CSV table of C-alpha atoms and ligand atoms in Angstrom, one decimal:
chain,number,residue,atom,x,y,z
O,256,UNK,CA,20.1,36.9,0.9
O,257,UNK,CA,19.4,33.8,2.5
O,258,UNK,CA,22.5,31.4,2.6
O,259,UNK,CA,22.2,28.0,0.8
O,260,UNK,CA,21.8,24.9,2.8
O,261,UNK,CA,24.8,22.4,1.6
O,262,UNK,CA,22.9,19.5,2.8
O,263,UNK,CA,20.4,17.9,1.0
O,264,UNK,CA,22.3,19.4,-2.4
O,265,UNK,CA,23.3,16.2,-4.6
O,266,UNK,CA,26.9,15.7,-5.6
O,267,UNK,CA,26.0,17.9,-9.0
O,268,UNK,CA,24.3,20.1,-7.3
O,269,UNK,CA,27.3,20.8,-4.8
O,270,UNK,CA,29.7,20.6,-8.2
O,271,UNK,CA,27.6,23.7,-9.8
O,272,UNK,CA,28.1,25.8,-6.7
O,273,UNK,CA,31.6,25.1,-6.5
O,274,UNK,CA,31.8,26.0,-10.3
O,275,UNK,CA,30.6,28.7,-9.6
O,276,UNK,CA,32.3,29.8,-7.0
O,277,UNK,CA,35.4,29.6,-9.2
O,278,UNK,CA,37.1,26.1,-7.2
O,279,UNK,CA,38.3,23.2,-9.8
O,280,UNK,CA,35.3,20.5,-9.2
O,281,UNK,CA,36.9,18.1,-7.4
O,282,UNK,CA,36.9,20.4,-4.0
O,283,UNK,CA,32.5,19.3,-4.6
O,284,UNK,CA,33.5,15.8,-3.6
O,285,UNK,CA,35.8,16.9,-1.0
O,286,UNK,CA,33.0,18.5,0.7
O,287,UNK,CA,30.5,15.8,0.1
O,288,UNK,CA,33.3,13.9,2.0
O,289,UNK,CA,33.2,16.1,5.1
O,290,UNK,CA,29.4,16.6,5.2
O,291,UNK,CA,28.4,12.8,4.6
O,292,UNK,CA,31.7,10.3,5.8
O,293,UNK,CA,33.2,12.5,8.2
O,294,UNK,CA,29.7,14.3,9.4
O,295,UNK,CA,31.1,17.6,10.6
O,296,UNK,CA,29.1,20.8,10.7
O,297,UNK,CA,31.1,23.6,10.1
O,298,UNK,CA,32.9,24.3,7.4
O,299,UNK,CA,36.1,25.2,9.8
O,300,UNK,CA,36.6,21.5,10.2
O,301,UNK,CA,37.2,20.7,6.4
O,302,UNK,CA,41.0,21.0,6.4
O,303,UNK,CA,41.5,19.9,3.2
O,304,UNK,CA,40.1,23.3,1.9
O,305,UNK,CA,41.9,26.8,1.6
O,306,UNK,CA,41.1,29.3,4.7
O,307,UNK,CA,39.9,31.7,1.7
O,308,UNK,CA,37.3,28.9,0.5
O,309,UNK,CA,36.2,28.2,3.8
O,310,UNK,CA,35.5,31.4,4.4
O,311,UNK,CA,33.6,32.4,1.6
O,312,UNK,CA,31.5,29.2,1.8
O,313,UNK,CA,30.6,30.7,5.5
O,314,UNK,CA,29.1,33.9,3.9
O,315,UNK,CA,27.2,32.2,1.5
O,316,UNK,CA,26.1,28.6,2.6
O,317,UNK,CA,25.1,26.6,5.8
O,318,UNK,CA,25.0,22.5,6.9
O,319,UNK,CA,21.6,22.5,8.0
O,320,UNK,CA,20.9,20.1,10.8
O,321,UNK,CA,17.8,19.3,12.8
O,322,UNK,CA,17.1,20.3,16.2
O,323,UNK,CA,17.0,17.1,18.8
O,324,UNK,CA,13.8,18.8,21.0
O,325,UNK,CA,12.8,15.4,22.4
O,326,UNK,CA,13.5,11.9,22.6
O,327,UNK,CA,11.5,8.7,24.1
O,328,UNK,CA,12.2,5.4,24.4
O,329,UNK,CA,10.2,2.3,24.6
O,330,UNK,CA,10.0,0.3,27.4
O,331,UNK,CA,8.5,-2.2,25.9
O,332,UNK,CA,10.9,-3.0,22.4
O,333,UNK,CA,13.8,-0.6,22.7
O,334,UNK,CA,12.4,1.8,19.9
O,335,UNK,CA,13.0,5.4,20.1
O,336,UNK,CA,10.7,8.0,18.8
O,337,UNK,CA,12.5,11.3,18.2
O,338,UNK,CA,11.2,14.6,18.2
O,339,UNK,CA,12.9,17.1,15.6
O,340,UNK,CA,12.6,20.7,15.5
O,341,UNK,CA,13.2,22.6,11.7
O,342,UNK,CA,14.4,26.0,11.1
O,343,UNK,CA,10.8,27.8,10.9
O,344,UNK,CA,9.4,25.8,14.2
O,345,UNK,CA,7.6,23.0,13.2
O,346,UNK,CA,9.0,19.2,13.7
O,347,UNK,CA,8.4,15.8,12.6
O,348,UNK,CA,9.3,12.9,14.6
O,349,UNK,CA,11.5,9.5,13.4
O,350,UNK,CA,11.5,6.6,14.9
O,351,UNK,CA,14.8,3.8,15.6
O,352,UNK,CA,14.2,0.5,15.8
O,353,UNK,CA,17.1,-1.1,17.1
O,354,UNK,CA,18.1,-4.8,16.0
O,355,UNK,CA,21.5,-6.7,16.4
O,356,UNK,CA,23.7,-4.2,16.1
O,357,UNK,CA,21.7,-1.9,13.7
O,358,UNK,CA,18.6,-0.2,13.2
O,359,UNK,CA,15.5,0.7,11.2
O,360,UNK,CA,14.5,3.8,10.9
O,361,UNK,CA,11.0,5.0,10.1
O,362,UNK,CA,11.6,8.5,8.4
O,363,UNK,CA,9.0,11.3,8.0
O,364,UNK,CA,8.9,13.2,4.5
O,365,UNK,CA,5.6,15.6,5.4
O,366,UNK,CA,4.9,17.8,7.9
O,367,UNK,CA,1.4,16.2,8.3
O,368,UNK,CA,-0.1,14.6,5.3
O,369,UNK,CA,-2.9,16.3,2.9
O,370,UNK,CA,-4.4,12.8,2.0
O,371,UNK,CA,-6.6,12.5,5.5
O,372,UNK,CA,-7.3,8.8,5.8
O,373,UNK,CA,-9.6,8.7,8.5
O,374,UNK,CA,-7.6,6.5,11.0
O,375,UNK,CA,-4.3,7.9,10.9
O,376,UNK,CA,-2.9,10.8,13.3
O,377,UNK,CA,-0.7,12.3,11.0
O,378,UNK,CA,-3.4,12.8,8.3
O,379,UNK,CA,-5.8,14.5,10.8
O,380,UNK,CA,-3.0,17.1,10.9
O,381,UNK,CA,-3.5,17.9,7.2
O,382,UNK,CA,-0.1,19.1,5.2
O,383,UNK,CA,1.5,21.8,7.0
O,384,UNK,CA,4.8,21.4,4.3
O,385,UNK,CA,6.8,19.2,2.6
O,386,UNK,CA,10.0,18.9,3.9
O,387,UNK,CA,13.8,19.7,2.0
O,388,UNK,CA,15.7,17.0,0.9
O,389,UNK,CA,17.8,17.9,3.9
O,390,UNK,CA,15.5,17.8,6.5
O,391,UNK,CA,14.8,14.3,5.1
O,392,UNK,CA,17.9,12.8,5.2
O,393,UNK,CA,19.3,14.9,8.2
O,394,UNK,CA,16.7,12.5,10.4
O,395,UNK,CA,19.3,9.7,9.6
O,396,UNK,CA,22.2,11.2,10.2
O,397,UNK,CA,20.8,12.5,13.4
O,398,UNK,CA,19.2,8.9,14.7
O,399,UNK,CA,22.8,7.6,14.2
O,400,UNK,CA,24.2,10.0,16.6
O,401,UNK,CA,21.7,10.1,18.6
O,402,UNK,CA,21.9,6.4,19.4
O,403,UNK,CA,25.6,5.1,18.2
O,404,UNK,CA,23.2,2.7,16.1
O,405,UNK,CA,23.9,2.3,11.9
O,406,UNK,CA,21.0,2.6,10.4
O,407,UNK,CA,20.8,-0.2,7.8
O,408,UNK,CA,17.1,-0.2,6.3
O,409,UNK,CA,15.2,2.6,6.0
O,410,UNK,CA,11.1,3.1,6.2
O,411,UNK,CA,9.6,5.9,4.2
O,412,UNK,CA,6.1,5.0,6.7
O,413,UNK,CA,6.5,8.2,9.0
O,414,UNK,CA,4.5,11.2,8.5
O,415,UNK,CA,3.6,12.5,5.4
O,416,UNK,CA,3.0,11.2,1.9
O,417,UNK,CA,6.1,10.4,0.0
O,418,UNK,CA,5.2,10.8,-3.6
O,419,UNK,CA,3.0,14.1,-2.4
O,420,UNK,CA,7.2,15.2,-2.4
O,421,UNK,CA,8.6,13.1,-4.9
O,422,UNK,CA,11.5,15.4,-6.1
O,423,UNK,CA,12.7,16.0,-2.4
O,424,UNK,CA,12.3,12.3,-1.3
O,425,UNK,CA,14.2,11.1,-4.5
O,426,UNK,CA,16.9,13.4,-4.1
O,427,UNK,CA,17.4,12.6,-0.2
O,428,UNK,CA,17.2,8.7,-1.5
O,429,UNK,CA,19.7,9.3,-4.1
O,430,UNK,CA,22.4,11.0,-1.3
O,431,UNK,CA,21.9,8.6,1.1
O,432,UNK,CA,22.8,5.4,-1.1
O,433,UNK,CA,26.0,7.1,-2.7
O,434,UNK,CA,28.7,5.5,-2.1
O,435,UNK,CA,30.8,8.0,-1.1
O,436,UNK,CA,28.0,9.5,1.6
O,437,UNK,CA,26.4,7.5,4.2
O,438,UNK,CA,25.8,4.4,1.5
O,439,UNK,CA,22.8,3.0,2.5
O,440,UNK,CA,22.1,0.0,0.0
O,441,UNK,CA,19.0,1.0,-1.8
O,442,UNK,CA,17.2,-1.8,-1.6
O,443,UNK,CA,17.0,-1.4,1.9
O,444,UNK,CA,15.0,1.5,1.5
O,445,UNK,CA,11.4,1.3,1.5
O,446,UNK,CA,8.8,3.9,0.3
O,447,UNK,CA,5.2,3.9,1.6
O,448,UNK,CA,2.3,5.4,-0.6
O,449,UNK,CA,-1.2,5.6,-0.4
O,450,UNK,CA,-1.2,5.1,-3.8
O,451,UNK,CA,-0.8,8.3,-5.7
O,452,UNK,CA,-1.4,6.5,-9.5
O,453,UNK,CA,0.3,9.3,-11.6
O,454,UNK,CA,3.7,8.8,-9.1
O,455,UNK,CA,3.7,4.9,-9.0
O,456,UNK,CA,4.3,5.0,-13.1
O,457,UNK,CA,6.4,7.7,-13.3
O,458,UNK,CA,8.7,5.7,-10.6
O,459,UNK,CA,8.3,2.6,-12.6
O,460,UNK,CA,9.5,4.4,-15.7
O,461,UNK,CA,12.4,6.0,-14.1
O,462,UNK,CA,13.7,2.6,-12.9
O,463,UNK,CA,14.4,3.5,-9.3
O,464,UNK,CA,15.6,0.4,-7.2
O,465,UNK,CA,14.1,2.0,-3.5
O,466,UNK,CA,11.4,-0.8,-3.1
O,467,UNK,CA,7.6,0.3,-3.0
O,468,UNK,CA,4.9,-0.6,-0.7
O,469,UNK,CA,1.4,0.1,-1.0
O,470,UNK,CA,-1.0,0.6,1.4
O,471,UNK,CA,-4.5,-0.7,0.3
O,472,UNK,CA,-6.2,-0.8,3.4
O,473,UNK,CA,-9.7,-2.4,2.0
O,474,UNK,CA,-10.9,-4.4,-0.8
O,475,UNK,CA,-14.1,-2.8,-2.0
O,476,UNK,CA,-14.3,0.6,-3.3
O,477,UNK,CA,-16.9,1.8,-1.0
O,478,UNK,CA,-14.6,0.9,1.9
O,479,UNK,CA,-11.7,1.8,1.0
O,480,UNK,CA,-12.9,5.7,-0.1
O,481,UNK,CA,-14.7,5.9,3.2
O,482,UNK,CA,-11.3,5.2,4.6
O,483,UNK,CA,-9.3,6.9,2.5
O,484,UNK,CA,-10.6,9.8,0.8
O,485,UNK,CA,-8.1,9.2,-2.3
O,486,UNK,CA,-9.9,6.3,-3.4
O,487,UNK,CA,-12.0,8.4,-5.0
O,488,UNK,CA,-9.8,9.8,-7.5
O,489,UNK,CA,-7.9,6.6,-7.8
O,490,UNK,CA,-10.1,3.3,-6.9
O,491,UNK,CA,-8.8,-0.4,-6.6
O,492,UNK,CA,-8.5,-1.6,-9.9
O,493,UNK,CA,-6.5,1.4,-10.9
O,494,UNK,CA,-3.9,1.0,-8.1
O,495,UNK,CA,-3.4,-2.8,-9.0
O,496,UNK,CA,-3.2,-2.0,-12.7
O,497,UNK,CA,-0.2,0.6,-11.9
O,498,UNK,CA,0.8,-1.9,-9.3
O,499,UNK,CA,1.1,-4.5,-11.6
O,500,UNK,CA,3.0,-2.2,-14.7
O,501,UNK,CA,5.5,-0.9,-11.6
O,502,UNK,CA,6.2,-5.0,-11.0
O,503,UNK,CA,6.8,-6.2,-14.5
O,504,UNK,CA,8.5,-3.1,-15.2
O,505,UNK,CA,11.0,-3.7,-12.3
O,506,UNK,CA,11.3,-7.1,-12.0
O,507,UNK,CA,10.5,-6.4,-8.3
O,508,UNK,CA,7.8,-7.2,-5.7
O,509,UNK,CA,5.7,-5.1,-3.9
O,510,UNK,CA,4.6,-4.5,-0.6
O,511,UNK,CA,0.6,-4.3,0.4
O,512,UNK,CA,-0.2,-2.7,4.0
O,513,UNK,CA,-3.2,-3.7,5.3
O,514,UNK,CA,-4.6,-2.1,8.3
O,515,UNK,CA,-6.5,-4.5,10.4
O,516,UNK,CA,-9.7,-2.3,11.8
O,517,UNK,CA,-11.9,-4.4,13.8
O,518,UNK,CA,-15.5,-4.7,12.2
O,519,UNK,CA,-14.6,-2.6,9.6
O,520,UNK,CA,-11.8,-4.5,7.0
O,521,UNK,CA,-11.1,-7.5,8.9
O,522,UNK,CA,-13.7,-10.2,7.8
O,523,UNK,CA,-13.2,-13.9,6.7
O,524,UNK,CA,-15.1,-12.1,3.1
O,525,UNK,CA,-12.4,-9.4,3.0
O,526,UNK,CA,-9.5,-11.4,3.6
O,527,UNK,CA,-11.0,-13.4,0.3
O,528,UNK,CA,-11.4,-10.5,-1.8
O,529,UNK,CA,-7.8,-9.1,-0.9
O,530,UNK,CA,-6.6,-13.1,-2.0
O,531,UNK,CA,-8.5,-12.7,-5.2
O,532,UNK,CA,-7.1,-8.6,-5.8
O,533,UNK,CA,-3.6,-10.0,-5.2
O,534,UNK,CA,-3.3,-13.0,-7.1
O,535,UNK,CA,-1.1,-13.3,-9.4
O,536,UNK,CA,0.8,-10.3,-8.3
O,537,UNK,CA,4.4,-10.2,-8.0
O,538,UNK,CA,3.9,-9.2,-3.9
O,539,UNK,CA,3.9,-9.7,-0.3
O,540,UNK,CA,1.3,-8.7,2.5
O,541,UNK,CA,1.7,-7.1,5.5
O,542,UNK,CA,-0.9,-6.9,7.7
O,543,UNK,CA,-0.9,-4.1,10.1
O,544,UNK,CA,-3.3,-4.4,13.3
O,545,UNK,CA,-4.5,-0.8,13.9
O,546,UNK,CA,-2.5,1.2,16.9
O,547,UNK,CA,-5.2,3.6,18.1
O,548,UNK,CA,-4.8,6.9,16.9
O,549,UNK,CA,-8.1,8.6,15.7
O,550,UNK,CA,-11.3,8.0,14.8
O,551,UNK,CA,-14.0,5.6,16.0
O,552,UNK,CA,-11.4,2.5,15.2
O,553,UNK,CA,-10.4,-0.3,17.0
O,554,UNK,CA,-7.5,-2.8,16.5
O,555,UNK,CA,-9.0,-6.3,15.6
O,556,UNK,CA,-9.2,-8.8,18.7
O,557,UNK,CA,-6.6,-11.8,18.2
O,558,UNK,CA,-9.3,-14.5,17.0
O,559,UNK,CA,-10.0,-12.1,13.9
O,560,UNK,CA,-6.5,-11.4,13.3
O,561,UNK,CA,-5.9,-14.7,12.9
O,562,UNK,CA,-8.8,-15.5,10.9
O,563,UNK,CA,-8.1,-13.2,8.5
O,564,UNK,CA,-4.2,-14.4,8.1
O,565,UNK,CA,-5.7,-17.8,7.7
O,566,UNK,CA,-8.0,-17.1,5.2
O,567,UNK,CA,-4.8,-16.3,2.9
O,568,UNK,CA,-2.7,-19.6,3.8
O,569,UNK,CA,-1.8,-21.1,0.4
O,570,UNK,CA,-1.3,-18.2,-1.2
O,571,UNK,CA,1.9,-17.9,-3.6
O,572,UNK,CA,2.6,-14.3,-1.8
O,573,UNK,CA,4.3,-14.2,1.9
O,574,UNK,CA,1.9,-12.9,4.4
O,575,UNK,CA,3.0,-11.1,7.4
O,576,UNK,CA,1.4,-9.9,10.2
O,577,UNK,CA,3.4,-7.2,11.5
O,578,UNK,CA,3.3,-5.9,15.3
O,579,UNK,CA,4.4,-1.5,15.3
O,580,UNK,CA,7.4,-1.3,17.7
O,581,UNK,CA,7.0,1.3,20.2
O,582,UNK,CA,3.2,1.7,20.7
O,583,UNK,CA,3.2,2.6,24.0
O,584,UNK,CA,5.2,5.9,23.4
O,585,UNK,CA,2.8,6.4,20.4
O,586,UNK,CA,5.5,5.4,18.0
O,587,UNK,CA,3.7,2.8,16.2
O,588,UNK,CA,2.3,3.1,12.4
O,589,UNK,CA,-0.3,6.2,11.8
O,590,UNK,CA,0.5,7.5,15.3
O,591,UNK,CA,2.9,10.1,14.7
O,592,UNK,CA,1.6,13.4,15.0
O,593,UNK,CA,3.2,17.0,16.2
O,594,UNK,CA,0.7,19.0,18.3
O,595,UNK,CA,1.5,22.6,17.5
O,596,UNK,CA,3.5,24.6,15.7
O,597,UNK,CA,6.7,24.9,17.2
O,598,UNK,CA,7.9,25.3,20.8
Z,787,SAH,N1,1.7,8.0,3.9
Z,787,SAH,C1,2.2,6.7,3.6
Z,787,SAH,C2,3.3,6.3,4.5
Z,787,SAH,C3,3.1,6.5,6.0
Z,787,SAH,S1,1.9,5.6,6.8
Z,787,SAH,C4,1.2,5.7,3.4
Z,787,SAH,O1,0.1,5.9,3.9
Z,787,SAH,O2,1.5,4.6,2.9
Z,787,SAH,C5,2.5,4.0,6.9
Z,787,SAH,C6,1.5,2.9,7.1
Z,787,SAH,O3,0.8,3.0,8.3
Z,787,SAH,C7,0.5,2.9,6.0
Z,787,SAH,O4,0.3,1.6,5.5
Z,787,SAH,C8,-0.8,3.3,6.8
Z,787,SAH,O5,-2.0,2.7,6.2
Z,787,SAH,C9,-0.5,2.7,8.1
Z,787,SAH,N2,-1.3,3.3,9.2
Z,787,SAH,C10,-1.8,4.6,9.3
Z,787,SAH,N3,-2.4,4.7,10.5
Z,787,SAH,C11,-2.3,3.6,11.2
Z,787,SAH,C12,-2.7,3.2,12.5
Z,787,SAH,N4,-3.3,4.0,13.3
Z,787,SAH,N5,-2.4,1.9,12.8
Z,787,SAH,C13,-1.7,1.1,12.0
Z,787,SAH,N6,-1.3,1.4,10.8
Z,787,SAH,C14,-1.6,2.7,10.4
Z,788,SF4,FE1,-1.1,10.3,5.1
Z,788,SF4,FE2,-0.2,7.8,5.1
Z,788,SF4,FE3,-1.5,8.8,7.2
Z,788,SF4,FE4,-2.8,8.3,5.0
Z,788,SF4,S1,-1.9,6.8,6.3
Z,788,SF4,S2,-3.0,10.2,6.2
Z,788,SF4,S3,-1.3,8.8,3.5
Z,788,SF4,S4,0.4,9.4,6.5
């Protein structure tokens, strides 16, 4: 029988294995305790527990934790991609950001991604898996050892499709804001989607304070399916309809990513139409200029750049143009990709 892996199991999770391994409840928390404050990873090290306990919990359960297999740092910005291995021998890769003291941390919830937008690395992988709640949150508590670094805000923009594993992403959220774990503050945390419609209202429904971000990537139709395949299923309109229940529904903004492709979604007319699509919109922009990755793409020349962020001056919405750290190691947005399976 394989043994259950205690990390990634919520706090009622861990109560109903303790109940049912016949321990009063509160040993659940003292375990949460060991495996999220104090980090260890054996069950040897929780003291507080009876010799009996600890080892029965031996024979029947593990504390999963990713393989390190590499590590690369920029040296250009300081970020740090990291390379993890998981139990059946595929890996994902994270990637620190280091600022004053603390860090950001771009975390992958996919190995690969099914949704194949044409310019991204990670979707020319297609879905290998999704990953555990574990694996997910393991990538934090690994970065922070790696690199002595807190991580304070966290960036669900590594590989994969987040609401293509909603149930595993939640959970790894909910563990890693409780207080009495590695309490991250939850609006710190940041999930990235393509813009799966059916997952953007059941996460407005369900009141979840992780903020959202979208990435829209073009503002016609035909664009926007040639770029991402998804479009076709759910187009524009759709996405700023759901976008717009989400934000009065949570009082909260909304972030748009907008690749900047040169030639392709960067003109003075495009920069209107996303200023008309948004208007009104309880959101900011980011505007992403490409980091080569696949595809015939190129990343916008300066002049365009800067067109296009002009062309949305005035707008009620902050506008951002943001650089990827670490594109020289291939770190940046859309170019995180694992070659082959395993070693
Ligand atoms: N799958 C999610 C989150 C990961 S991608 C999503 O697509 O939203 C994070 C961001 O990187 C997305 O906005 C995506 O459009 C952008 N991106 C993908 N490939 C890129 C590339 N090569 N250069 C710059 N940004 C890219
Ligand atoms: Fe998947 Fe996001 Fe890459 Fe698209 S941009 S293929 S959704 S990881």
């Amino acid at each position: 029988m394989s043994k259950t892996d205690l990390k990634g199991l919520s706090q009622n999770e861990l109560e109903d294995l303790v109940r049912r391994m016949d321990e009063p409840r509160f040993r659940s928390a003292q375990i949460f305790s060991w495996i999220y404050g104090k980090r260890v990873d054996s069950f040897d090290e929780m003291t507080n527990l009876s010799k009996e306990f600890r080892e029965r919990l031996a024979k029947s359960a593990t504390i999963g934790q990713l393989a390190l297999q590499a590590s690369e740092t920029s040296g250009k910005d300081s970020s740090t991609k990291y390379l993890f291995k998981l139990q059946d021998g595929l890996a994902v890769e994270s990637v620190l950001m280091p600022e004053d003291g603390h860090a950001t941390l771009c975390v992958s919830t996919q190995v690969g991604c099914a949704i194949d937008c044409k310019f991204c690395a990670t979707g020319k992988m297609g879905l290998q898996r999704n990953l555990s709640a574990g694996e997910i949150l393991d990538q934090v508590l690994r970065a922070e050892e790696l690199s002595g670094q807190p991580v304070r805000n966290l960036v669900f923009m590594g590989m994969g499709e987040p609401f293509h594993n909603y149930d595993n992403l939640l959970k790894a959220c909910e563990i890693l804001t409780d207080e009495s774990g590695p309490n991250l503050s939850s609006r710190k945390l940041v999930i990235s989607t393509s813009g799966i419609l059916p997952k953007i209202l059941q996460y407005a429904d369900e009141g979840h304070k992780y903020r959202l971000a979208i990435s829209l990537n073009a503002t016609t139709d035909e664009q926007r399916t040639a770029l991402m395949p998804l479009n076709k299923k759910w187009p524009i309109a759709e996405v700023i309809r759901a976008v717009k229940y989400y934000t009065e529904k949570s009082n909260q903004r909304v972030t748009f990513e907008y690749v900047l492709l040169n030639s392709v979604n960067d003109s003075v007319d495009d920069a209107r139409r996303l200023r008309k699509l948004v208007e009104g919109l309880r959101c900011k922009i980011n505007l992403i200029p490409y980091n080569p990755a696949v595809g015939p793409y190129s990343r916008s020349p300066n002049e365009r750049i800067q067109a296009f962020y002009e062309q949305l001056a005035g707008l009620k919405v902050p506008v951002m143009i943001r650089w990827s750290k670490g594109d020289d190691i291939a770190a940046g947005c859309g170019q995180l990709a694992v070659a082959e399976k395993g070693r």
